[in-house]
mmCIF file of C-alpha atoms in Angstrom:
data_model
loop_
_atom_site.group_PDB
_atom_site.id
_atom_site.type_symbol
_atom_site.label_atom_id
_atom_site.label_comp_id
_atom_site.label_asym_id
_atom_site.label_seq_id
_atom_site.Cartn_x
_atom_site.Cartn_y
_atom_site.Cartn_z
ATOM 1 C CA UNK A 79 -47.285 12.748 -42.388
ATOM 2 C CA UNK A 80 -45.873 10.803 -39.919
ATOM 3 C CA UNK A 81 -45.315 11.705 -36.176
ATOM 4 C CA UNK A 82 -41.993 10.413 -35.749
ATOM 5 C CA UNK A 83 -38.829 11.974 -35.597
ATOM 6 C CA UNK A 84 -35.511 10.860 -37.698
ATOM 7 C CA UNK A 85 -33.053 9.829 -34.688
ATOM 8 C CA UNK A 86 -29.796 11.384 -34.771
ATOM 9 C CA UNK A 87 -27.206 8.230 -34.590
ATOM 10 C CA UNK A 88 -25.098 10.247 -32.602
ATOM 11 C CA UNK A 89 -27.670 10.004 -29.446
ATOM 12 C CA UNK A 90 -29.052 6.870 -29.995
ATOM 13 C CA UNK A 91 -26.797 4.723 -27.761
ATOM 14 C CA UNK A 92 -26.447 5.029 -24.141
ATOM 15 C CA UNK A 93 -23.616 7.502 -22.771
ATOM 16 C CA UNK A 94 -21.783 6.619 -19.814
ATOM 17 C CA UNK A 95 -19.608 8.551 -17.809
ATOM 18 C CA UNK A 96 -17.037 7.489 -15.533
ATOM 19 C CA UNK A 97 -16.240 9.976 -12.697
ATOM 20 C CA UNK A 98 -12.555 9.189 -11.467
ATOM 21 C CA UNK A 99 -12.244 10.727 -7.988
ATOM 22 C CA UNK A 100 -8.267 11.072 -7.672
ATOM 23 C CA UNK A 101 -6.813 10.217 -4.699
ATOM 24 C CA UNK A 102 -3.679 10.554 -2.305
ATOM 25 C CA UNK A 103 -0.778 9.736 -4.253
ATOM 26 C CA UNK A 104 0.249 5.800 -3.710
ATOM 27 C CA UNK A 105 3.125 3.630 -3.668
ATOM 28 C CA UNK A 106 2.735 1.211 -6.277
ATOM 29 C CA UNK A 107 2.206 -2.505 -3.888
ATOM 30 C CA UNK A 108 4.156 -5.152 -5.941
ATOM 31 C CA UNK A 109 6.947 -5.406 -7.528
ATOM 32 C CA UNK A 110 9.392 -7.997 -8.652
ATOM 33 C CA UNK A 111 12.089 -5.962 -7.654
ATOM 34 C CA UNK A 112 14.663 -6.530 -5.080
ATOM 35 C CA UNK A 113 13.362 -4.872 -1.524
ATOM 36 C CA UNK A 114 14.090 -4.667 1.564
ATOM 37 C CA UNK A 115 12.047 -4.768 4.461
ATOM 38 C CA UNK A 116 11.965 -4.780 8.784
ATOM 39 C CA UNK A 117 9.690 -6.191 11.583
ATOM 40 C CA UNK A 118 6.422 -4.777 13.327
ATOM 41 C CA UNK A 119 6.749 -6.656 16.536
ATOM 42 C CA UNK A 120 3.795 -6.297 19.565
ATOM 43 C CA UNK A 121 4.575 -3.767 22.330
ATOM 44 C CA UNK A 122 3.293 -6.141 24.486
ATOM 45 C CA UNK A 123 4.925 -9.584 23.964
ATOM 46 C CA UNK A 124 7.170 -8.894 21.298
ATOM 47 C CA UNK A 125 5.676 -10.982 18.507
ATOM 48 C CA UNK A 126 5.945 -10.370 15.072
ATOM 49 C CA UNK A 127 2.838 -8.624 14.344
ATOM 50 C CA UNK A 128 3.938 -7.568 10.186
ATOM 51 C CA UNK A 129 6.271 -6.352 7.436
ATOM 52 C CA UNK A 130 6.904 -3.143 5.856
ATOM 53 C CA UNK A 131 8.685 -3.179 2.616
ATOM 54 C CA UNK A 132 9.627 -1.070 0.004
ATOM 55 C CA UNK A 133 11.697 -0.947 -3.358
ATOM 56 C CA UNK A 134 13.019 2.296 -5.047
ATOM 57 C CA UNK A 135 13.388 0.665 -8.501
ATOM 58 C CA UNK A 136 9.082 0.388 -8.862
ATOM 59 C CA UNK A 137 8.419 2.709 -6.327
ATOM 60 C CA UNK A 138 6.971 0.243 -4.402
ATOM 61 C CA UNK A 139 5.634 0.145 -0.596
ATOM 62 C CA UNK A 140 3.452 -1.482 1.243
ATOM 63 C CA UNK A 141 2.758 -3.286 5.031
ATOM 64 C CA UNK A 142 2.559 -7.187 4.846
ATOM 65 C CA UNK A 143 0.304 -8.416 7.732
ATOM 66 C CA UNK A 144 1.663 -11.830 9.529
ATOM 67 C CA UNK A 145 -0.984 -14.139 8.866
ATOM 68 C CA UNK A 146 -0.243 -15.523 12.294
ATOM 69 C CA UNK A 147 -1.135 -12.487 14.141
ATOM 70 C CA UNK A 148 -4.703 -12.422 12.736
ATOM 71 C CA UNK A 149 -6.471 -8.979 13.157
ATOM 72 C CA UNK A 150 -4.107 -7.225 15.465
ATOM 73 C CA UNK A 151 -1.836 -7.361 12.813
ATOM 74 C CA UNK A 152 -4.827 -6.524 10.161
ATOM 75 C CA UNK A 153 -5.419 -3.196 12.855
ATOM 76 C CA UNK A 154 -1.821 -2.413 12.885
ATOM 77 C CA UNK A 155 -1.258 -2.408 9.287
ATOM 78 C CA UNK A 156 -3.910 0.863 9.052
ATOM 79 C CA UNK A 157 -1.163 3.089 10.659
ATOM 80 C CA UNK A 158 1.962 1.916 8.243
ATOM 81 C CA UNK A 159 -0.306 2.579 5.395
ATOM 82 C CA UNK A 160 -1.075 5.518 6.260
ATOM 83 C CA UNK A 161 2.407 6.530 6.936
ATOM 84 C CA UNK A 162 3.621 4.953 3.696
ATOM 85 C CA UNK A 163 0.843 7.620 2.063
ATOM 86 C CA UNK A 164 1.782 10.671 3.574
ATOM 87 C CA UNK A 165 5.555 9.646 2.745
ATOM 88 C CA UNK A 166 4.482 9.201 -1.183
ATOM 89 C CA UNK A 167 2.473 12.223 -0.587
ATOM 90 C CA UNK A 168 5.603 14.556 0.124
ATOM 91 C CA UNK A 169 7.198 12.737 -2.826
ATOM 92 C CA UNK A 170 9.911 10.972 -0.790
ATOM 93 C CA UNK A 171 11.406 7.440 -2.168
ATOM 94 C CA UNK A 172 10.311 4.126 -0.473
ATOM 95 C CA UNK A 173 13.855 3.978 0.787
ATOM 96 C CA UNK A 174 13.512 7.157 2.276
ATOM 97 C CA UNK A 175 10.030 6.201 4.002
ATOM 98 C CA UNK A 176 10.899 2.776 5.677
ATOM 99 C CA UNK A 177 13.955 4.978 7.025
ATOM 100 C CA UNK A 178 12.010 7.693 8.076
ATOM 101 C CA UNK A 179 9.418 4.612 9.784
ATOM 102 C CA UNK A 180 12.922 3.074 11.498
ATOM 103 C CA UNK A 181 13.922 6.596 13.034
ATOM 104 C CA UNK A 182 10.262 6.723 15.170
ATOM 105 C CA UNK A 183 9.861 3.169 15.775
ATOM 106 C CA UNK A 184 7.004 3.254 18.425
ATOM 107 C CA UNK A 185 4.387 5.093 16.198
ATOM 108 C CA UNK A 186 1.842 2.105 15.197
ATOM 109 C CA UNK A 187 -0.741 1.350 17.563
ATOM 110 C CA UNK A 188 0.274 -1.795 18.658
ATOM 111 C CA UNK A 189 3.185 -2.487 17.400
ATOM 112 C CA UNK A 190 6.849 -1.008 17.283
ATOM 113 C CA UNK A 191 9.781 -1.176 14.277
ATOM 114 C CA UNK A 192 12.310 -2.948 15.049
ATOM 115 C CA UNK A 193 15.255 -1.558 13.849
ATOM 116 C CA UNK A 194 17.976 -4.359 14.135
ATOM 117 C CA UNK A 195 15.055 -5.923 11.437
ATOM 118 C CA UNK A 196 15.817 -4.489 8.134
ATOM 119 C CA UNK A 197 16.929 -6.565 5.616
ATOM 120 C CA UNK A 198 16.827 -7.419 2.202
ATOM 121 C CA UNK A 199 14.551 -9.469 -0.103
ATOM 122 C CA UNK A 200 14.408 -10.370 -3.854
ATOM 123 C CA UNK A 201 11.212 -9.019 -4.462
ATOM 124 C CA UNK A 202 7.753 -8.080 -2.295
ATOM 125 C CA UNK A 203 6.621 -11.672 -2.988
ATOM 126 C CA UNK A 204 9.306 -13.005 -0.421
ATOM 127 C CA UNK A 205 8.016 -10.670 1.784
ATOM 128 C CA UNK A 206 4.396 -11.673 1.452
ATOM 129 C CA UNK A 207 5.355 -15.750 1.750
ATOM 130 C CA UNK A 208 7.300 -14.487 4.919
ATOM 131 C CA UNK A 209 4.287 -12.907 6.495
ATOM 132 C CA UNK A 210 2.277 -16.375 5.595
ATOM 133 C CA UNK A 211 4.540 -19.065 6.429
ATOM 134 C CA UNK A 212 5.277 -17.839 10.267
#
């Protein structure tokens, strides 16, 4: 008699489980959609520190840091995001959020809306080659 057990099939490969932690509801952050967008300048000298955008038809968001600001703008961008969350959060529409943003324009920690900014794009890509090429 032999001292081996049969092996069920069933148990004979590894198992793996994935635990999904779900998170704060999110704008989606591209889209090929038509957006619009408006200026983060510096409370101190007035430079153009980022972009928020957002488009209804993806619901889409996001902040878009000037490259040319380098990690002010990178430090700045924490606060939009976060704003852009708690907007998606309370189930609002992008449109509705960058409005909301433009109404209390001195909330990021550097930087300040500029309301006279917002405009329109043909998608978040414009937006992004915006932030690059300054």
């Amino acid at each position: 008699m032999s001292s081996e057990r049969p092996i069920n099939r069933r148990f004979a490969e590894d198992v793996h489980f994935n635990l999904v932690k779900p998170g704060p509801p999110r704008y989606r952050t591209r889209t090929d959609k038509p957006v619009r967008y408006f200026t983060v300048a510096d409370k101190e000298g007035g430079a153009a520190l980022g972009y928020v955008w957002a488009g209804d038809e993806d619901d889409a968001a996001a902040w878009e840091p000037r490259q040319a600001a380098g990690p002010r703008a990178l430090m700045e961008g924490l606060g939009w995001f976060n704003r852009l969350e708690k907007a998606k959060g309370r189930g609002i529409r992008p449109s509705e959020a960058i409005e909301e943003m433009l109404a209390e324009p001195a909330t990021g920690k550097y930087g300040r809306a500029l309301p006279d900014s917002l405009t329109d794009a043909p998608n978040a890509a414009a937006v992004k080659a915006l932030a690059k090429g300054d």
